[in-house]
mmCIF file of C-alpha atoms in Angstrom:
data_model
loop_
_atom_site.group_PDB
_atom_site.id
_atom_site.type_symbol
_atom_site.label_atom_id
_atom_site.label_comp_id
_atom_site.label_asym_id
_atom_site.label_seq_id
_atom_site.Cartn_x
_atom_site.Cartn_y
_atom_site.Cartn_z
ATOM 1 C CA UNK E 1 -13.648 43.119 122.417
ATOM 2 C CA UNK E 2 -10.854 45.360 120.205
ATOM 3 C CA UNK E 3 -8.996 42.096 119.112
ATOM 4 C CA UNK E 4 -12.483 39.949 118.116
ATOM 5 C CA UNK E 5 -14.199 42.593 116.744
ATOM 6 C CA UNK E 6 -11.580 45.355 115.462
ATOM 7 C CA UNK E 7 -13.471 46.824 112.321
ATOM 8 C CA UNK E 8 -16.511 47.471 114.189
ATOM 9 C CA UNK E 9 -14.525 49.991 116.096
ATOM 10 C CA UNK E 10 -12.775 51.640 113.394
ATOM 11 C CA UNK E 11 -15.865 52.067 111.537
ATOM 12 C CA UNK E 12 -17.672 53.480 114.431
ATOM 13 C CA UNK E 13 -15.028 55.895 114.969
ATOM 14 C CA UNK E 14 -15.465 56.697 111.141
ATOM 15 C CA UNK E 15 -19.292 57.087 111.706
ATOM 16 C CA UNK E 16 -18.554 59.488 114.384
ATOM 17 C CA UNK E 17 -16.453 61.179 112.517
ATOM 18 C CA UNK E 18 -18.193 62.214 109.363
ATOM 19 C CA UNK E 19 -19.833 65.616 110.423
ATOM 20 C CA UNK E 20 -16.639 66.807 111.066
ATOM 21 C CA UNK E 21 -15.154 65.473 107.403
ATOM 22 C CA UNK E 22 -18.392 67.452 105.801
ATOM 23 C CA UNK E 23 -20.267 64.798 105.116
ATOM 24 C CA UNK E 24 -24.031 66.161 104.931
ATOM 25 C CA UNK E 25 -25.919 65.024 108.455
ATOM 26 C CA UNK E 26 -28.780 64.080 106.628
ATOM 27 C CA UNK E 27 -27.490 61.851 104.010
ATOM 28 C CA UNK E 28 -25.529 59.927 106.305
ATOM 29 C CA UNK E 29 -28.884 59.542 108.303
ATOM 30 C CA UNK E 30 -30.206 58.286 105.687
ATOM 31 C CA UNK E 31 -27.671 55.784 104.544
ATOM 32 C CA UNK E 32 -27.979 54.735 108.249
ATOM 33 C CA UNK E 33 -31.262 53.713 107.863
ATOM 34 C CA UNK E 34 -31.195 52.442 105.011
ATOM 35 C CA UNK E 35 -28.190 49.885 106.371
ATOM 36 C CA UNK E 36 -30.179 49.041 109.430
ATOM 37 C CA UNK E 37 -33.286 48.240 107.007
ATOM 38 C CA UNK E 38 -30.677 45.769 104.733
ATOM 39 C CA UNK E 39 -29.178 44.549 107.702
ATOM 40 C CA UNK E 40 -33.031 43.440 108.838
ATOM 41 C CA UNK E 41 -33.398 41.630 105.510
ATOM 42 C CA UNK E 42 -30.051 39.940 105.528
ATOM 43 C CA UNK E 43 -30.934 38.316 108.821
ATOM 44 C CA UNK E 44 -33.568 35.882 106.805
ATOM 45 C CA UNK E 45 -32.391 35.954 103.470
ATOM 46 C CA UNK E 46 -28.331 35.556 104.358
ATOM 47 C CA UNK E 47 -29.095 33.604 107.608
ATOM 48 C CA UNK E 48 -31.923 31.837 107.466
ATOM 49 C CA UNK E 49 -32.916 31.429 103.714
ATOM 50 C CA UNK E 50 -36.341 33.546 103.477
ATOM 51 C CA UNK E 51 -36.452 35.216 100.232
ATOM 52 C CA UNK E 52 -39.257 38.056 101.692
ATOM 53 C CA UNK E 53 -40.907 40.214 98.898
ATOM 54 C CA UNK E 54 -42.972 42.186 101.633
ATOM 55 C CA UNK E 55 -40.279 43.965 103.610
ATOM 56 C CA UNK E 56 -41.414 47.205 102.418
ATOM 57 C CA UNK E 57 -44.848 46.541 104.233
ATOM 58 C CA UNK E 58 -42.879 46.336 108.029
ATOM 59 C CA UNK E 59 -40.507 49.515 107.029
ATOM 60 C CA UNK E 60 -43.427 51.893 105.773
ATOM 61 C CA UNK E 61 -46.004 50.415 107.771
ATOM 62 C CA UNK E 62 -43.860 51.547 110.684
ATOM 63 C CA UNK E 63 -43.071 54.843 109.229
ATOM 64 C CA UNK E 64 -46.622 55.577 108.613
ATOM 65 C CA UNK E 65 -47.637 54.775 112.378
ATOM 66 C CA UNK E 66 -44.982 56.486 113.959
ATOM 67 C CA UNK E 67 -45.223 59.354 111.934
ATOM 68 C CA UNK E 68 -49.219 59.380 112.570
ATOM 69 C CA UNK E 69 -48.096 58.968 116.246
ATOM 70 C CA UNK E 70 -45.487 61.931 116.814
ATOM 71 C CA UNK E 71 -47.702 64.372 114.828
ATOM 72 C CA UNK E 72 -51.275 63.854 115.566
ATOM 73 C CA UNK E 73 -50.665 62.896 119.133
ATOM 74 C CA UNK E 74 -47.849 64.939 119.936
ATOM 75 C CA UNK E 75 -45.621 62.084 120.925
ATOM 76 C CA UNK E 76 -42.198 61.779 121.392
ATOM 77 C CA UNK E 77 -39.452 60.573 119.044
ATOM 78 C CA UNK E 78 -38.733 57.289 121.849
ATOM 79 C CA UNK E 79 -42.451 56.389 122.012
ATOM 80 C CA UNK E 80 -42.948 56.780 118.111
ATOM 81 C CA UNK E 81 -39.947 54.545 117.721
ATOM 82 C CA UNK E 82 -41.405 51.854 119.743
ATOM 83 C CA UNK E 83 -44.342 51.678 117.983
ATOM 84 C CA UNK E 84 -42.707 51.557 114.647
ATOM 85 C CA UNK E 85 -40.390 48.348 116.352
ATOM 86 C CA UNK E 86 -43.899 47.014 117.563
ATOM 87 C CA UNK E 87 -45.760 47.833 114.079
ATOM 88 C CA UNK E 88 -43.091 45.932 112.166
ATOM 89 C CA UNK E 89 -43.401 42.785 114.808
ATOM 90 C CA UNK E 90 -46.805 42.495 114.487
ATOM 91 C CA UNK E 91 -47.137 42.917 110.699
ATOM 92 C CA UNK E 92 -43.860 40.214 110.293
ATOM 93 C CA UNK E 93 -46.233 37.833 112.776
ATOM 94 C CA UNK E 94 -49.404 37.736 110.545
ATOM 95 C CA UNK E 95 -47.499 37.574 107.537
ATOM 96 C CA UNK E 96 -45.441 34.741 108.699
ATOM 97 C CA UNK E 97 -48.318 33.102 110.234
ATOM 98 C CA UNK E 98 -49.308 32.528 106.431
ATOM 99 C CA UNK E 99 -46.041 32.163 104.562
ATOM 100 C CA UNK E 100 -43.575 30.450 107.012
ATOM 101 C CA UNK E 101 -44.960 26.591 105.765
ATOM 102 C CA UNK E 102 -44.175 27.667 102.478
ATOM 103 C CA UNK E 103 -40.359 28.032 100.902
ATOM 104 C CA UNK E 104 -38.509 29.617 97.722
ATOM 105 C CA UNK E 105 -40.901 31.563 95.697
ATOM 106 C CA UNK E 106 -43.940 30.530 96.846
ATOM 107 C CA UNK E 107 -42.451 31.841 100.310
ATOM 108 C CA UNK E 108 -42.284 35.493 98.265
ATOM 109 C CA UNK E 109 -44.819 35.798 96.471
ATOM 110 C CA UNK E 110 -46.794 35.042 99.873
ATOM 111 C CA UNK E 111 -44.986 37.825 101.137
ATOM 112 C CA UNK E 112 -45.358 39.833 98.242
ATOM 113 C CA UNK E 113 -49.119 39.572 97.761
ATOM 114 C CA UNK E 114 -49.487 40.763 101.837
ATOM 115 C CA UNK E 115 -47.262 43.735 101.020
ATOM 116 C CA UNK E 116 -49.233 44.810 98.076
ATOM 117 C CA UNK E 117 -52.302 44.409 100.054
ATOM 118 C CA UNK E 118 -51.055 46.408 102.794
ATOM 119 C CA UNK E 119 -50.085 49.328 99.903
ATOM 120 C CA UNK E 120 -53.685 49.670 98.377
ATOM 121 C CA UNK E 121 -54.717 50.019 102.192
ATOM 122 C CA UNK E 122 -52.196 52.835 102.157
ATOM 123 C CA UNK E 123 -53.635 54.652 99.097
ATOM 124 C CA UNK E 124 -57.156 54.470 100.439
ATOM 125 C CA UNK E 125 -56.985 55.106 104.390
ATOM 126 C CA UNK E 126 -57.122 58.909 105.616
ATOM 127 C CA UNK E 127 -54.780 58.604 107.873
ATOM 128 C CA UNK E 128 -51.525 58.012 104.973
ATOM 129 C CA UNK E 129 -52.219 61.356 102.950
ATOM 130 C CA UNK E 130 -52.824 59.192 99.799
ATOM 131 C CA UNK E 131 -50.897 60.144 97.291
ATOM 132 C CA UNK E 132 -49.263 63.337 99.318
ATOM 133 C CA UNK E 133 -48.115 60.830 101.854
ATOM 134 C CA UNK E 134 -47.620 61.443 105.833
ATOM 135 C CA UNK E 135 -46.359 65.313 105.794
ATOM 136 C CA UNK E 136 -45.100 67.603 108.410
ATOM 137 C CA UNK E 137 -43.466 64.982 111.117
ATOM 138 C CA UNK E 138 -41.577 67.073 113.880
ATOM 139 C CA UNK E 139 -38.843 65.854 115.608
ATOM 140 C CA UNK E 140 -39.417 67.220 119.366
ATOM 141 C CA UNK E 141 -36.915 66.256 122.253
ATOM 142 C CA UNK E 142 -35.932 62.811 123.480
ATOM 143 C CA UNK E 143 -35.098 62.602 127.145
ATOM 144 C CA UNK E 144 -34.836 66.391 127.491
ATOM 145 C CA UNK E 145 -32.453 66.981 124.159
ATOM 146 C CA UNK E 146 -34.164 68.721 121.158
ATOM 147 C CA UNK E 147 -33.652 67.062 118.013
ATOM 148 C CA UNK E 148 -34.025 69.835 115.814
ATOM 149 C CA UNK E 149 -30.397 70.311 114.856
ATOM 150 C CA UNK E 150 -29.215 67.682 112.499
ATOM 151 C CA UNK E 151 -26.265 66.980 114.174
ATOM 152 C CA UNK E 152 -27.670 66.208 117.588
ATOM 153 C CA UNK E 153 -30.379 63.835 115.440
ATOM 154 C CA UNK E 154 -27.376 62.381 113.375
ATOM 155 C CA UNK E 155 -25.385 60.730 117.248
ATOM 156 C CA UNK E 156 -29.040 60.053 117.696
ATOM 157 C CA UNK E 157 -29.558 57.675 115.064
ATOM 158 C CA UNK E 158 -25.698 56.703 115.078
ATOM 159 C CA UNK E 159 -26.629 55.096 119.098
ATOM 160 C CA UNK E 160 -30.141 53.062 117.741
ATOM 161 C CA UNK E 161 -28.366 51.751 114.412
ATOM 162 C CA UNK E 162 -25.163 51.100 115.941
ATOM 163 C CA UNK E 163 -27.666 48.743 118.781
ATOM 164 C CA UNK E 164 -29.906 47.255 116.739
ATOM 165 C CA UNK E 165 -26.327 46.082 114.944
ATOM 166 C CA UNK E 166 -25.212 44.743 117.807
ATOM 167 C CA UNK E 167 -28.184 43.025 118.606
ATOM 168 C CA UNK E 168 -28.224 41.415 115.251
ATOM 169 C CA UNK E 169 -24.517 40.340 115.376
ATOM 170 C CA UNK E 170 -25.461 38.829 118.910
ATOM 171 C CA UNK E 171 -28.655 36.874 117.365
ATOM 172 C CA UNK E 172 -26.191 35.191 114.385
ATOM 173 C CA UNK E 173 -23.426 34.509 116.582
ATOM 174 C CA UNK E 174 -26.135 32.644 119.515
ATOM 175 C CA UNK E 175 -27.115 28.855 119.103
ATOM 176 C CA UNK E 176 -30.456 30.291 117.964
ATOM 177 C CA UNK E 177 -28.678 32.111 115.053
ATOM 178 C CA UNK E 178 -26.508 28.783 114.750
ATOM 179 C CA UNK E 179 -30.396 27.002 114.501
ATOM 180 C CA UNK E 180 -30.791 28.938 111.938
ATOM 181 C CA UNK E 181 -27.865 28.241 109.593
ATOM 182 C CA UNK E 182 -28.567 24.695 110.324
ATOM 183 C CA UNK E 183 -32.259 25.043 108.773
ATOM 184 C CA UNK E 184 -31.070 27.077 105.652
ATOM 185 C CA UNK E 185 -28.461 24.331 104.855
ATOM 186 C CA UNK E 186 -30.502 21.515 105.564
ATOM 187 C CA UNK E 187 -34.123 22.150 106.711
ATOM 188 C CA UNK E 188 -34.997 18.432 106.876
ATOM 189 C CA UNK E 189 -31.998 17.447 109.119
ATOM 190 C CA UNK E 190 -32.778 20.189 111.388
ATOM 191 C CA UNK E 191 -36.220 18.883 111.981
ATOM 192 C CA UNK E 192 -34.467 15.230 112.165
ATOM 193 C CA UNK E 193 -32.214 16.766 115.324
ATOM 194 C CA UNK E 194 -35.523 17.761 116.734
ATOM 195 C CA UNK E 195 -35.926 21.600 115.708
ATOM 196 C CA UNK E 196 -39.257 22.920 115.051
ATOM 197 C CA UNK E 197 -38.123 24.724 111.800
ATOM 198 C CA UNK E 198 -41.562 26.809 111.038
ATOM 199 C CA UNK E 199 -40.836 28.029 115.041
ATOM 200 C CA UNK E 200 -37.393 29.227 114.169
ATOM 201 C CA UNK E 201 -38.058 30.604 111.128
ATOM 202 C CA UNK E 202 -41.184 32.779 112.559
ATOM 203 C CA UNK E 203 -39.386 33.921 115.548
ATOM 204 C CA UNK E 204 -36.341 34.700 112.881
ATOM 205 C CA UNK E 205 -38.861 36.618 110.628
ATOM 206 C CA UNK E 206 -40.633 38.460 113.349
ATOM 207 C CA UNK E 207 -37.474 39.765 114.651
ATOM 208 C CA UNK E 208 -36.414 40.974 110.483
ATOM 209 C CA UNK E 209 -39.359 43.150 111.048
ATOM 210 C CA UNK E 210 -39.373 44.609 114.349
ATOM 211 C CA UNK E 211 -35.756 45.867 112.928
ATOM 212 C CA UNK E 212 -36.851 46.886 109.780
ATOM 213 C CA UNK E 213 -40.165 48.571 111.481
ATOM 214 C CA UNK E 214 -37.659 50.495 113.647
ATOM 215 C CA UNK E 215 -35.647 51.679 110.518
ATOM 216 C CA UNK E 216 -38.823 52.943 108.927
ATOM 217 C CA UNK E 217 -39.836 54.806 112.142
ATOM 218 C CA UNK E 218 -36.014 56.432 112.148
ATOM 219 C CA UNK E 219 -36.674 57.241 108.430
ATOM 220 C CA UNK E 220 -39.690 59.378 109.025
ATOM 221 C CA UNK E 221 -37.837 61.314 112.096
ATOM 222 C CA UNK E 222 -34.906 61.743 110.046
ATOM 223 C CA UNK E 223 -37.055 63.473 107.113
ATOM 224 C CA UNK E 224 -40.219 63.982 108.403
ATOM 225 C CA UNK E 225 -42.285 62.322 106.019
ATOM 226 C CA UNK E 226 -43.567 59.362 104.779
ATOM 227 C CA UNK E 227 -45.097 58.330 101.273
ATOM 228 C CA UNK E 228 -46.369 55.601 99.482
ATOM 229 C CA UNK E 229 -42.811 54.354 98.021
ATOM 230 C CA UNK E 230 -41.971 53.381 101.563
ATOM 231 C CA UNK E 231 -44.605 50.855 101.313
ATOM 232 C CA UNK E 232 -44.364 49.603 97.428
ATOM 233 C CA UNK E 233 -42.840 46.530 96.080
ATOM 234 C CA UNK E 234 -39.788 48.791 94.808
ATOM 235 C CA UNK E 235 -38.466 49.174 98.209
ATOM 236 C CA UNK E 236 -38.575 45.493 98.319
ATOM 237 C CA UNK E 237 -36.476 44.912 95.549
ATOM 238 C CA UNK E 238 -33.859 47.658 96.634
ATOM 239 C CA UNK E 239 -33.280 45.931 99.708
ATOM 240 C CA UNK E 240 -32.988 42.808 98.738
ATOM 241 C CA UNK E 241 -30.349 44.381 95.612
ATOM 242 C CA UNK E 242 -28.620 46.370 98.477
ATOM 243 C CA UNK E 243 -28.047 42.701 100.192
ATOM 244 C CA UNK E 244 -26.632 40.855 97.573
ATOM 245 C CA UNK E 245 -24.714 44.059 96.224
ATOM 246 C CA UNK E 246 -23.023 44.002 99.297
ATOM 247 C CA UNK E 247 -23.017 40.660 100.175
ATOM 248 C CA UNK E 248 -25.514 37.996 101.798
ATOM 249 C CA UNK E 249 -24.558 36.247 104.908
ATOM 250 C CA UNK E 250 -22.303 39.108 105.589
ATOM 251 C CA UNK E 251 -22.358 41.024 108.658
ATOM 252 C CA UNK E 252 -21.171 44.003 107.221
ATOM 253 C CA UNK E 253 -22.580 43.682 103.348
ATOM 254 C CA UNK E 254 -25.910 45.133 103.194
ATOM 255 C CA UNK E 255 -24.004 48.286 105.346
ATOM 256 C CA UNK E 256 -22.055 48.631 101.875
ATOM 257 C CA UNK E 257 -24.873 47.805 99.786
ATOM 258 C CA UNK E 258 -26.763 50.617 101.140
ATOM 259 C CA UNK E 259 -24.532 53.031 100.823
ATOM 260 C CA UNK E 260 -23.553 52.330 97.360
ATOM 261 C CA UNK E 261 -27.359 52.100 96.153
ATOM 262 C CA UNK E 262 -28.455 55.463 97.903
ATOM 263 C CA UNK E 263 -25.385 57.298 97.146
ATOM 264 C CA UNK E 264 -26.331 56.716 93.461
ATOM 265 C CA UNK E 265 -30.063 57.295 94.370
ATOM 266 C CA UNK E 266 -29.281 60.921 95.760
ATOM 267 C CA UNK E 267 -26.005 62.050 93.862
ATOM 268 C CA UNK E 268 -27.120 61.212 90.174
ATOM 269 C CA UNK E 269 -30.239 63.031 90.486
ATOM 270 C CA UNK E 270 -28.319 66.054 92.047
ATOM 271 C CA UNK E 271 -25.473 65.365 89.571
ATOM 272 C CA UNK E 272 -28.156 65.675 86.381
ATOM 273 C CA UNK E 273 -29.727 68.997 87.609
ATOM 274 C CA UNK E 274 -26.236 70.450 88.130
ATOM 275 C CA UNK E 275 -25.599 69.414 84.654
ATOM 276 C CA UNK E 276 -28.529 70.375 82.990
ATOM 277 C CA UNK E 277 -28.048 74.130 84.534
ATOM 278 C CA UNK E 278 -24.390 74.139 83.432
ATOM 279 C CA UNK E 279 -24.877 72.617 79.759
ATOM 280 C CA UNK E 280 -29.038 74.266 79.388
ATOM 281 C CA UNK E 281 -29.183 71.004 78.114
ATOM 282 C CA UNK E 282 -32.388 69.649 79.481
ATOM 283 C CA UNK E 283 -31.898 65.985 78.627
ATOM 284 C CA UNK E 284 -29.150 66.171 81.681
ATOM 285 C CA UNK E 285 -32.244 66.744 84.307
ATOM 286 C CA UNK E 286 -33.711 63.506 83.286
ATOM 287 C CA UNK E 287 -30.547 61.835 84.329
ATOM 288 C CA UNK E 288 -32.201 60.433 87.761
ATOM 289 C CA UNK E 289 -34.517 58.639 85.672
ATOM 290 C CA UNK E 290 -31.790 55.921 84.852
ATOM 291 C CA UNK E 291 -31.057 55.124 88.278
ATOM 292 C CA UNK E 292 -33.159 51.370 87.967
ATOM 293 C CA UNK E 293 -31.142 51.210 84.495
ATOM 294 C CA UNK E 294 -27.859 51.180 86.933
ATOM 295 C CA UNK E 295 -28.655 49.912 89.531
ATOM 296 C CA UNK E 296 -29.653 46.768 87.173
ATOM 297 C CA UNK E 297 -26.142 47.014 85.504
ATOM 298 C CA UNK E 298 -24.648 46.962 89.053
ATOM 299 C CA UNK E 299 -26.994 44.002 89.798
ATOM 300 C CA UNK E 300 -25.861 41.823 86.498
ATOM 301 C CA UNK E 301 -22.213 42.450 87.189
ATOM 302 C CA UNK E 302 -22.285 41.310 90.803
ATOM 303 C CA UNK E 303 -24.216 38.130 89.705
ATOM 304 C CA UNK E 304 -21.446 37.818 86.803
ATOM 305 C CA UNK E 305 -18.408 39.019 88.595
ATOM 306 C CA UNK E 306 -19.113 39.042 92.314
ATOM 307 C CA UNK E 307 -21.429 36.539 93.343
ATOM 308 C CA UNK E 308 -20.457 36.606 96.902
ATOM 309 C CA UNK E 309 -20.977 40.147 97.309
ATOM 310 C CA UNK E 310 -18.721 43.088 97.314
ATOM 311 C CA UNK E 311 -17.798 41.803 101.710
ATOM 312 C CA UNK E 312 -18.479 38.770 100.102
ATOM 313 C CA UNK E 313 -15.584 38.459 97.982
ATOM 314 C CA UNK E 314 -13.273 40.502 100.105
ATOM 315 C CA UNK E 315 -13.286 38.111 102.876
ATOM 316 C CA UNK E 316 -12.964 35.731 100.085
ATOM 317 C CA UNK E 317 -10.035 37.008 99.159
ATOM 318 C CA UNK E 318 -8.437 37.385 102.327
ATOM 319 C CA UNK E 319 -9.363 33.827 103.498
ATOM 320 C CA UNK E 320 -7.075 32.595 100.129
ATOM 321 C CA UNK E 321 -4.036 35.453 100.962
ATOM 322 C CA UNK E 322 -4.072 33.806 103.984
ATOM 323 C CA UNK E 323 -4.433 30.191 103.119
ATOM 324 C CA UNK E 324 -1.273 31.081 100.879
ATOM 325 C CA UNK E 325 0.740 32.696 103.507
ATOM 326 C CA UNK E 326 0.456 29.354 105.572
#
């Protein structure tokens, strides 16, 4: 295990590390989430070739259930998890029931249409706040341990992301993840060799969801809340930047493309208040506001200088060093 899989260690023993190098619990939960919910996307876009415009519908729809769940019913943070893995499966099932037999754009704006859909529902039904969103989520205890500390939340979330990872390294590496390359290089010789392709890809879709319904459902324990940009088309596009920022098809790129993306989501806001308060300059507050305006920069230079990815073109790299050293 060590010798096939030795950066997976080291960065868990960075993970478990970062309280103590004052890294703020909460942001790191965040990015955690965050990762899982790229790493959900990359498993049909960088594995099996689904371009999905509607993966904001299985993360908020999740957060909005689970959130309902653990407040209004008193339940606890395991149960409300479950039914944010089980609100993402379903939702990923009826859309895919309607969008799996179609591919490339028509495939996401399928997707994209359902997620909208799913977002005016949000608006209207009592349940979501509205426009307030889903307020006042408490944490509680799992399995006898109170959550209310950050820290003891942070290992929390560390366990279920570093899982779900390992479940999702375990589905690409299987012969059903190896079905699955097959049908995004060559769909029709797949179904030649006797694959049902629309099967795969369903299953393969479902399975995007349930993982990014259970990072939506972390999301809302981690801050307690959940609002109507959880469920918008924005969060779709995010996710699917995050994946190609840090690279598609690569185990460990949409874990860097998250944390580059929400680092400059939450610092540059911070960073323009603490300027504007320093200079009195109130331009400087206004400096979160040209966050899309970077992260579309950052977008146009990956596409024109790293089109593999940031893991992308590191393994890139290292594949030539070491072509050269034979």
């Amino acid at each position: 295990m060590m010798r096939r899989y030795p950066f997976d260690l080291v960065l868990l023993l960075v993970l478990l590390a970062l309280p103590a190098l004052g890294v703020y619990p909460v942001f790191a939960m965040k990015v955690l989430c965050f990762a899982l919910f790229a790493c959900s996307l990359n498993l049909v876009l960088g594995y099996t070739g689904l371009l999905s415009f509607g993966h904001a519908a299985f993360f908020g729809g999740a957060a909005y259930f689970a959130g309902y769940a653990m407040r209004d019913f008193a339940w606890s943070p395991l149960i409300g998890l479950l039914i944010g893995v089980a609100t993402g499966a379903v939702f990923g099932w009826l859309f895919g029931l309607f969008a799996i037999r179609r591919q490339g754009i028509y495939f996401a704006m399928i997707t994209l249409a359902f997620a909208q859909m799913f977002y005016f529902f949000c608006l209207q039904a009592p349940f979501t706040g509205g426009e307030d969103g889903l307020q006042g989520v408490p944490r509680r205890t799992l399995m006898g341990v109170s959550l209310d500390r950050d820290l003891t939340l942070y290992y929390v979330v560390l366990a279920v992301v570093a899982a779900a990872f390992v479940l999702i390294t375990r589905v690409i590496s299987s012969p059903f993840g190896r079905v699955l390359a097959a049908i995004k290089e060559n769909e029709p010789r797949a179904i030649s060799l006797g694959y049902e392709a629309d099967r795969f890809k369903l299953l393969a879709f479902v399975l995007s969801a349930a993982i990014a319904g259970l990072a939506g459902a972390l999301k809302t324990l981690v801050l307690g809340f959940a609002t109507l940009s959880d469920v918008h088309w924005l969060l779709s596009g995010s996710v699917i930047l995050m994946t190609l920022v840090g690279g598609l098809g690569t185990r460990f790129g949409p874990v860097v493309g998250a944390l580059l993306i929400v680092s400059l989501e939450t610092k540059l806001g911070d960073f323009g208040n603490w300027l504007s308060q320093a200079t009195g300059w109130q331009p400087f507050s206004g400096l979160g506001s040209m966050i899309s305006v970077l992260t579309g920069v950052i977008f146009v230079l990956c596409v024109l200088m790293f089109r593999r990815g940031i893991v992308g073109e590191w393994l890139a790299w290292r594949m030539r060093w070491a072509t050269r050293q034979r």
